[in-house]
Amino acid sequence: MNNETSDDKPYLTPLVIGLTRPPMMWGIPLTAFYLIIGVTLIAFLVTTSFWAAAIAPVAYLALFALTSRDIRILDLAQVAGRRTPRTPNKLFWGTNSYGP
């Protein structure tokens, strides 16, 4: 005595994973790309040497390996850093402690 009809079932549409991915350049998210450019430019301005450009390939490979597992790892780290500030007694206890 099943009184369910086909109208009671929800209509599911497939989710295209490509529509949920962040914009990318050379296989890494744009935030990671901007991070590489920013760090390289700051290193060049501080050292005034073109050897600072050697940071870019190393940083690219590190961020490519990091984002290959989870494409939103930098976004998660940014939110975690913003939402979970350090407590004043972290150096004493070695962890965030909200007690005395």
GROMACS .gro file of C-alpha atoms in nm:
model
  100
    1MET     CA    1   0.000   0.000   0.000
    2ASN     CA    2   0.248   0.255  -0.112
    3ASN     CA    3   0.070   0.585  -0.167
    4GLU     CA    4   0.377   0.763  -0.304
    5THR     CA    5   0.352   0.900  -0.649
    6SER     CA    6   0.621   1.022  -0.877
    7ASP     CA    7   0.527   1.380  -0.779
    8ASP     CA    8   0.648   1.323  -0.421
    9LYS     CA    9   1.004   1.247  -0.526
   10PRO     CA   10   1.239   1.542  -0.567
   11TYR     CA   11   1.374   1.617  -0.910
   12LEU     CA   12   1.751   1.589  -0.904
   13THR     CA   13   1.975   1.760  -1.152
   14PRO     CA   14   2.336   1.653  -1.193
   15LEU     CA   15   2.601   1.883  -1.054
   16VAL     CA   16   2.876   1.966  -1.298
   17ILE     CA   17   3.196   1.983  -1.092
   18GLY     CA   18   3.354   2.222  -1.341
   19LEU     CA   19   3.100   2.486  -1.245
   20THR     CA   20   3.208   2.476  -0.880
   21ARG     CA   21   3.582   2.507  -0.937
   22PRO     CA   22   3.757   2.839  -0.883
   23PRO     CA   23   3.915   3.020  -1.178
   24MET     CA   24   4.258   2.878  -1.251
   25MET     CA   25   4.576   2.971  -1.432
   26TRP     CA   26   4.840   2.711  -1.522
   27GLY     CA   27   4.675   2.450  -1.300
   28ILE     CA   28   4.657   2.654  -0.980
   29PRO     CA   29   4.381   2.881  -0.847
   30LEU     CA   30   4.414   3.253  -0.916
   31THR     CA   31   4.467   3.323  -0.545
   32ALA     CA   32   4.775   3.100  -0.551
   33PHE     CA   33   4.893   3.264  -0.872
   34TYR     CA   34   4.857   3.610  -0.718
   35LEU     CA   35   5.042   3.487  -0.410
   36ILE     CA   36   5.335   3.373  -0.625
   37ILE     CA   37   5.347   3.703  -0.814
   38GLY     CA   38   5.325   3.904  -0.491
   39VAL     CA   39   5.597   3.711  -0.309
   40THR     CA   40   5.827   3.727  -0.611
   41LEU     CA   41   5.777   4.102  -0.655
   42ILE     CA   42   5.833   4.173  -0.287
   43ALA     CA   43   6.148   3.960  -0.288
   44PHE     CA   44   6.274   4.150  -0.592
   45LEU     CA   45   6.203   4.487  -0.432
   46VAL     CA   46   6.378   4.389  -0.110
   47THR     CA   47   6.686   4.230  -0.268
   48THR     CA   48   6.701   4.434  -0.593
   49SER     CA   49   6.832   4.121  -0.759
   50PHE     CA   50   6.682   3.923  -1.042
   51TRP     CA   51   6.768   3.608  -0.848
   52ALA     CA   52   6.443   3.670  -0.662
   53ALA     CA   53   6.267   3.538  -0.972
   54ALA     CA   54   6.400   3.194  -0.877
   55ILE     CA   55   6.137   3.188  -0.604
   56ALA     CA   56   5.854   3.169  -0.858
   57PRO     CA   57   5.913   2.816  -0.996
   58VAL     CA   58   5.970   2.673  -0.650
   59ALA     CA   59   5.658   2.842  -0.514
   60TYR     CA   60   5.460   2.730  -0.818
   61LEU     CA   61   5.558   2.366  -0.770
   62ALA     CA   62   5.482   2.382  -0.397
   63LEU     CA   63   5.141   2.541  -0.450
   64PHE     CA   64   5.061   2.306  -0.740
   65ALA     CA   65   5.133   2.006  -0.515
   66LEU     CA   66   4.933   2.162  -0.231
   67THR     CA   67   4.629   2.245  -0.441
   68SER     CA   68   4.631   1.916  -0.632
   69ARG     CA   69   4.478   1.742  -0.330
   70ASP     CA   70   4.229   2.012  -0.235
   71ILE     CA   71   4.163   2.296  -0.478
   72ARG     CA   72   4.030   2.524  -0.202
   73ILE     CA   73   4.307   2.472   0.055
   74LEU     CA   74   4.417   2.836   0.042
   75ASP     CA   75   4.059   2.958   0.089
   76LEU     CA   76   4.019   2.723   0.387
   77ALA     CA   77   4.345   2.846   0.540
   78GLN     CA   78   4.236   3.207   0.493
   79VAL     CA   79   3.899   3.147   0.660
   80ALA     CA   80   4.057   2.950   0.943
   81GLY     CA   81   4.308   3.227   1.005
   82ARG     CA   82   4.039   3.491   1.005
   83ARG     CA   83   3.785   3.303   1.217
   84THR     CA   84   4.017   3.148   1.475
   85PRO     CA   85   4.244   3.420   1.613
   86ARG     CA   86   4.529   3.337   1.847
   87THR     CA   87   4.453   3.354   2.214
   88PRO     CA   88   4.681   3.558   2.443
   89ASN     CA   89   4.796   3.251   2.641
   90LYS     CA   90   4.894   3.033   2.343
   91LEU     CA   91   5.266   3.074   2.414
   92PHE     CA   92   5.220   2.967   2.776
   93TRP     CA   93   5.003   2.657   2.720
   94GLY     CA   94   5.124   2.568   2.370
   95THR     CA   95   4.768   2.567   2.239
   96ASN     CA   96   4.456   2.781   2.239
   97SER     CA   97   4.320   2.778   2.592
   98TYR     CA   98   4.007   2.966   2.687
   99GLY     CA   99   4.042   2.896   3.059
  100PRO     CA  100   4.279   3.067   3.302
   0.00000   0.00000   0.00000
